[in-house]
Short mmCIF file of C-alpha atoms in Angstrom, two decimals:
data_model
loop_
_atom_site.label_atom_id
_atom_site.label_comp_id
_atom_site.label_asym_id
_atom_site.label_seq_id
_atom_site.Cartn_x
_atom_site.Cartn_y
_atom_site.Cartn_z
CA UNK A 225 0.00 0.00 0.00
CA UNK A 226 1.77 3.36 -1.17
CA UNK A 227 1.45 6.05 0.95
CA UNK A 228 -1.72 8.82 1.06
CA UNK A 229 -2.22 11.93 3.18
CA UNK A 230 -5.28 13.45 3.65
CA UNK A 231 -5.50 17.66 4.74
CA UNK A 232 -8.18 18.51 8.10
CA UNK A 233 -8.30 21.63 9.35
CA UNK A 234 -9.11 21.34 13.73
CA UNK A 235 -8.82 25.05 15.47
CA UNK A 236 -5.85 26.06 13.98
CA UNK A 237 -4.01 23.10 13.05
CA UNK A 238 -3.66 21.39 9.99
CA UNK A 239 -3.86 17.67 10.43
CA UNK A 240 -2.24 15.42 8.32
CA UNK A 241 -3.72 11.99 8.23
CA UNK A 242 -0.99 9.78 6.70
CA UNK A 243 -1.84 6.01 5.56
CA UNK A 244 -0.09 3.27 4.19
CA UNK A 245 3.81 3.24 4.13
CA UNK A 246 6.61 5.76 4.02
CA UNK A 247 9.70 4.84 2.86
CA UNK A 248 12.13 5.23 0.34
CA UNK A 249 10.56 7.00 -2.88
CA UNK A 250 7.18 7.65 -3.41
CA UNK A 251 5.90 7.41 0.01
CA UNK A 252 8.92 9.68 1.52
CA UNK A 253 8.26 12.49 -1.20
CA UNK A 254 4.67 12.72 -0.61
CA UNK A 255 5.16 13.70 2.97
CA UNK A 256 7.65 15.98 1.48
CA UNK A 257 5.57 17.42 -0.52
CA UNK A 258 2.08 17.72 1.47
CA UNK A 259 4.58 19.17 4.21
CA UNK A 260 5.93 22.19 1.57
CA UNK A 261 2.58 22.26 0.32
CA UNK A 262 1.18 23.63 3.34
CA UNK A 263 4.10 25.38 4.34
CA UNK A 264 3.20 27.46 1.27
CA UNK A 265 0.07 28.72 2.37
CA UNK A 266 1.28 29.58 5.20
CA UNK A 267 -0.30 26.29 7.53
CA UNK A 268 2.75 26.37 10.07
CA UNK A 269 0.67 24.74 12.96
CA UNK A 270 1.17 21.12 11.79
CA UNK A 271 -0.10 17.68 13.45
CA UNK A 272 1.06 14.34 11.69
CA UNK A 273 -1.15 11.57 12.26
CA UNK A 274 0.44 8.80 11.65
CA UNK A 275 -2.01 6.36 13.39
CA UNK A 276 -2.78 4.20 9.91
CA UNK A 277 1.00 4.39 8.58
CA UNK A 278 2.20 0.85 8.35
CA UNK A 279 5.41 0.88 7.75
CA UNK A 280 8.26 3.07 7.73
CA UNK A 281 11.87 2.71 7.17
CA UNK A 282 14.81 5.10 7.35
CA UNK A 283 14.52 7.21 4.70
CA UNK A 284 10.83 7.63 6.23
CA UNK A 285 12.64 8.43 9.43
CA UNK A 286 14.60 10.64 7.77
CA UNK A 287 11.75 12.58 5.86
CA UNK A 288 10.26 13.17 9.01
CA UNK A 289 13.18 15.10 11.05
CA UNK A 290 13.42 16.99 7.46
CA UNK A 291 9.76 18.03 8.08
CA UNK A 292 10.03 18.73 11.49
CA UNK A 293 13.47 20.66 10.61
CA UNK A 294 11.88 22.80 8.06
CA UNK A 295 8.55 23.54 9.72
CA UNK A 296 10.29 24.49 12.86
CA UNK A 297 12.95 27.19 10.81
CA UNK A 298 9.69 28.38 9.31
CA UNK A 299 8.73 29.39 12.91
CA UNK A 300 6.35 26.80 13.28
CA UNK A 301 5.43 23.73 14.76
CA UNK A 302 4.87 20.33 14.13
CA UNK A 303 3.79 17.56 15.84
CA UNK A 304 3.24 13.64 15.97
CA UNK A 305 -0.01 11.97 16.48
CA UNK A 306 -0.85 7.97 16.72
CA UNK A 307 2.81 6.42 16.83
CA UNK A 308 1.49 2.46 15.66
CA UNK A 309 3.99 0.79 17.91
CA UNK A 310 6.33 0.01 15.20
CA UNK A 311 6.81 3.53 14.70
CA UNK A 312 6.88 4.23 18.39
CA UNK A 313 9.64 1.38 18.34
CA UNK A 314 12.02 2.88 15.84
CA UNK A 315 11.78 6.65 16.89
CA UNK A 316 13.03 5.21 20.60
CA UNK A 317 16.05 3.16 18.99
CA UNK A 318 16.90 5.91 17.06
CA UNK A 319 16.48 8.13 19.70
CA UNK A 320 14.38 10.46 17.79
CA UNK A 321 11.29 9.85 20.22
CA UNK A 322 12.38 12.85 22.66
CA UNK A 323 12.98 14.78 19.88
CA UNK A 324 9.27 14.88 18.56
CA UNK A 325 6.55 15.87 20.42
CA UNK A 326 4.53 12.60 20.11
CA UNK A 327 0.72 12.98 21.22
CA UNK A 328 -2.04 10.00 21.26
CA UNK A 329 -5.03 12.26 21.92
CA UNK A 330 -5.84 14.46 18.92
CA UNK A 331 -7.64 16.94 21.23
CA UNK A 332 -4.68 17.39 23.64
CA UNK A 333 -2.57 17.45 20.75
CA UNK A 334 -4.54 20.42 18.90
CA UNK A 335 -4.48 22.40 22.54
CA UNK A 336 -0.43 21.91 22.37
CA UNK A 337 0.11 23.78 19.49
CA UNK A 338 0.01 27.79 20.94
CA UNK B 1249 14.36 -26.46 9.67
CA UNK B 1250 16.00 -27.72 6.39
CA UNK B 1251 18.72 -26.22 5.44
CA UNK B 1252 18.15 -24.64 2.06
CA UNK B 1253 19.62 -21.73 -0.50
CA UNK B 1254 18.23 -19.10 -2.66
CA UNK B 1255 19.73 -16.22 -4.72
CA UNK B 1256 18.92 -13.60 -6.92
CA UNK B 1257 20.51 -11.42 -9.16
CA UNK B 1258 18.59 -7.80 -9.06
CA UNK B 1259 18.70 -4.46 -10.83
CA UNK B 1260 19.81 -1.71 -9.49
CA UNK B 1261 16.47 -0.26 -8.63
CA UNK B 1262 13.70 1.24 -6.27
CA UNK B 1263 11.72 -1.98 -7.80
CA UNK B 1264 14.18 -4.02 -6.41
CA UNK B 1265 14.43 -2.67 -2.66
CA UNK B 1266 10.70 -3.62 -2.65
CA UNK B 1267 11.36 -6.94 -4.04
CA UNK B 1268 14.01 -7.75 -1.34
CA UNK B 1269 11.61 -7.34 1.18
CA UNK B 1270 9.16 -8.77 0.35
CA UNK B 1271 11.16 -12.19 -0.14
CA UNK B 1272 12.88 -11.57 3.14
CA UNK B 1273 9.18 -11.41 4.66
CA UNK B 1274 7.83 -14.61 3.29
CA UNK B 1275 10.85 -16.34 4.07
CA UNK B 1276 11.22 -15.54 7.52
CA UNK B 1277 7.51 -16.18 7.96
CA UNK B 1278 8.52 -19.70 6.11
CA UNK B 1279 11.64 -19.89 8.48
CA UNK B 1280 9.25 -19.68 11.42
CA UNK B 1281 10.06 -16.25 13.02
CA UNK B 1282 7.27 -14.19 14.87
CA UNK B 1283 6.06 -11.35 14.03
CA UNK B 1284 8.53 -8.80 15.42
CA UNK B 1285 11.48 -10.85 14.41
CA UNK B 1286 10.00 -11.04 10.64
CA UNK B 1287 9.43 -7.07 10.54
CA UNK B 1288 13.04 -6.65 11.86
CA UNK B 1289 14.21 -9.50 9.49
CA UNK B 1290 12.30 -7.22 6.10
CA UNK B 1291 13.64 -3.83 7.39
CA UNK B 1292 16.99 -4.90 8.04
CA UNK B 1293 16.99 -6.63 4.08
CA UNK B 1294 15.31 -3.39 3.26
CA UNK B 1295 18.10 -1.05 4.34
CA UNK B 1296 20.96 -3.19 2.92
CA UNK B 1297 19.01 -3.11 -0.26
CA UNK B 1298 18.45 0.63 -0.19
CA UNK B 1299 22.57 1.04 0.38
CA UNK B 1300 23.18 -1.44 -2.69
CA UNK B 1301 21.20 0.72 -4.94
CA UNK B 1302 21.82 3.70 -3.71
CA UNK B 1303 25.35 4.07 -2.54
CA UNK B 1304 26.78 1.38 -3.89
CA UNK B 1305 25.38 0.82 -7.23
CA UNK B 1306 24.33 4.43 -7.93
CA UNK B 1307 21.29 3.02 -9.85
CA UNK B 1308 23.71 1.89 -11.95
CA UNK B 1309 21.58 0.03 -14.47
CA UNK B 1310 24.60 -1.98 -15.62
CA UNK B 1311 25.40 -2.90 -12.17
CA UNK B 1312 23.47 -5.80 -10.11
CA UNK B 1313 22.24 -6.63 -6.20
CA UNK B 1314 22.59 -10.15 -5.71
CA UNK B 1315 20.55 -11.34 -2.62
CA UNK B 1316 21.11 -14.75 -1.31
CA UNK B 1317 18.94 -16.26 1.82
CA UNK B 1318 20.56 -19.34 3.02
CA UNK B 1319 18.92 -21.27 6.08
CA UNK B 1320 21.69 -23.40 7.71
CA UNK B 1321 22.24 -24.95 11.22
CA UNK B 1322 19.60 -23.21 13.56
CA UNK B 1323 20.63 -19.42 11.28
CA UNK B 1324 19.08 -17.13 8.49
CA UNK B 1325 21.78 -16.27 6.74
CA UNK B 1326 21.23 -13.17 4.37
CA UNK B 1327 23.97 -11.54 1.78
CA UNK B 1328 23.57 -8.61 -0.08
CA UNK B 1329 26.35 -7.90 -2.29
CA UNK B 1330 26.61 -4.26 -4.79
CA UNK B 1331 29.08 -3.52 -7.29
CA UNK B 1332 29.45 -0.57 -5.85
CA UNK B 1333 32.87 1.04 -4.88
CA UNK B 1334 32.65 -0.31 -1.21
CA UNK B 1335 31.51 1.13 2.08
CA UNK B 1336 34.42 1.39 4.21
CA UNK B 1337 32.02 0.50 7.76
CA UNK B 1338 34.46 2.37 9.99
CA UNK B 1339 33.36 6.03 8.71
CA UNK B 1340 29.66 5.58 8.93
CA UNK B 1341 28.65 8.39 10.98
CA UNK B 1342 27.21 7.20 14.45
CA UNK B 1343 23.30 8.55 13.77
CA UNK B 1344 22.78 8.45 17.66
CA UNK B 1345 25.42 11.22 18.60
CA UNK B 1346 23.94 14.44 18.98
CA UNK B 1347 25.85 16.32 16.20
CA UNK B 1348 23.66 13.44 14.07
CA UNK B 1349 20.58 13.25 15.52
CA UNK B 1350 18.83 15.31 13.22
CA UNK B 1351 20.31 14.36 10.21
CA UNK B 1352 18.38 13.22 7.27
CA UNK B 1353 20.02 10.15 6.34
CA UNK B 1354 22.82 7.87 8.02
CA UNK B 1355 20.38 5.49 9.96
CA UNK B 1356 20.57 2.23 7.49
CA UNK B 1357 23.51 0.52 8.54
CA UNK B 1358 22.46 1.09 12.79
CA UNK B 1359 19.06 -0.06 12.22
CA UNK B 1360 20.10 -3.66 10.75
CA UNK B 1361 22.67 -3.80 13.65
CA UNK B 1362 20.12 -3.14 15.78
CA UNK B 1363 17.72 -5.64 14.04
CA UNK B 1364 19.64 -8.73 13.63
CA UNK B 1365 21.92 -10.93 15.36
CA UNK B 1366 25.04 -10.58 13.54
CA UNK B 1367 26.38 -8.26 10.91
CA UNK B 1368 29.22 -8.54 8.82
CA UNK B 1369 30.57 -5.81 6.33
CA UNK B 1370 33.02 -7.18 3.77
CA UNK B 1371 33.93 -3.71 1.29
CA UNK B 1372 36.56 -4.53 -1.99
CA UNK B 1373 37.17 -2.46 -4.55
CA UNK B 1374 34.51 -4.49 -6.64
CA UNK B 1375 31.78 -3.72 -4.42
CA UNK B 1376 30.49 -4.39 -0.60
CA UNK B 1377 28.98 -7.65 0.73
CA UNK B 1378 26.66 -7.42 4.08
CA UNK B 1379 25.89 -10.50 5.50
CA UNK B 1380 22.86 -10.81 8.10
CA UNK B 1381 22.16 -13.16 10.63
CA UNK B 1382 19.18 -13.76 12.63
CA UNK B 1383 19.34 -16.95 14.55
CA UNK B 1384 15.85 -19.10 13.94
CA UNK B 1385 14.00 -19.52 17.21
CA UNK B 1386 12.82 -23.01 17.95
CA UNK B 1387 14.52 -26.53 19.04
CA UNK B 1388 17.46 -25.61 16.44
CA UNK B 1389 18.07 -22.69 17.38
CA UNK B 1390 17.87 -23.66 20.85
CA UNK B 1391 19.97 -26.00 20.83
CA UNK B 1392 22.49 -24.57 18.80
CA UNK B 1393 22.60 -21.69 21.64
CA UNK B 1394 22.67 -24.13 24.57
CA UNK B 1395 25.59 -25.69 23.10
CA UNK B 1396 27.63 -22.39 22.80
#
């Protein structure tokens, strides 16, 4: 299953709701893009759920710091929503999980963002 | 388990990162691994695949992966071998120090040491072999263990 991303708007915050598998490729530049995308139009308050994403491997990994990177030196924020355990698993052996701010409550999360 | 061999010769392509993992899943699902061990097995193939294509081979379409899965004495034995220019293992950056933490790349080689049981690199000038090893769980395995 490739990945898809799917644009909410809660209070504020843009929620991304990510499915299906982001890795290397197609899945990884998606993200990418649906990141600049919104970035563009000026959506800085961002919330990644990532509650239906399957799979992810380190180029994945690695388009998510990139996204968290480039929404933060844009002044804004962005967040993590849903880790599937997997995910949960390899941001805490990559030590990445403290680096995120990782939320399992979309409403808390929304009331996060200031 | 019976011990048994299988190889294939791949292109240097996003096609064939996919391909490796999905073999590495259904064999480690045939080799009797759980779960866990089988998405660890397919990510760790996955990320030796991505650095044959990518770094080694350059998508070098006259260049070729060749993935071998060998089940032998209580082990999955996986080989990945590029044609690339070889990865010298000693100046991979470590991705958990905090000057690399945020990098974008570097994490391949830590997460299949993380995932499997034993890792060897083997770089030559015509290219670099990684050789996995997860050991199969079970009486074999066992046993093999309880005799070390």
């Amino acid at each position: 299953m490739s990945m898809k991303t799917s644009i909410r708007q809660v209070d504020g915050v843009t929620i991304v709701d990510c499915s299906g598998r982001i890795t290397l490729g197609e899945g990884s530049v998606i993200l990418r893009d649906a990141v600049r995308d919104l970035l563009a139009k000026n959506q800085k308050k961002i919330l990644l759920n990532l509650g239906e994403v399957t799979y992810i491997d380190s180029s994945g990994i690695g388009e998510l710091v990139s996204a968290f990177t480039t929404v933060r030196n844009q002044s804004g924020d962005l967040k993590l929503l849903n880790l599937t355990k997997k995910v949960h698993d390899l941001l805490q052996i990559t030590k990445l999980y403290t680096v995120f701010d990782v939320k399992d409550d979309e409403a808390v999360a929304i009331k996060a963002f200031k | 388990m019976a011990d048994h061999r299988v190889s294939y010769t791949l292109d240097s392509t996003l096609e064939t990162v996919d391909s490796a993992e999905t073999t590495a899943t259904r064999i480690a699902v045939e080799a009797g691994f759980g779960e866990d061990e089988v998405m660890q097995i397919s990510m760790a193939v996955r990320e030796a695949a991505v650095n044959a294509v990518l770094h080694g081979n350059a998508y070098d379409p006259g260049k070729k992966v060749k993935l071998e899965f060998e089940t032998t004495g209580g082990d999955l034995v996986i080989t990945i071998r590029d044609q690339g220019k070889g990865l010298d293992p000693d100046k991979i950056p470590d991705p958990l120090a905090p000057e690399n933490l945020m990098k974008t790349s570097g994490r391949g080689i830590f997460l299949i040491r993380s995932f499997m049981d034993e890792v060897q690199i083997h770089p030559s000038q015509t290219g670099t072999e990684i050789k996995l090893v997860k050991h199969v769980p079970g009486p074999s395995g066992g046993a093999k263990e309880a005799s070390q």
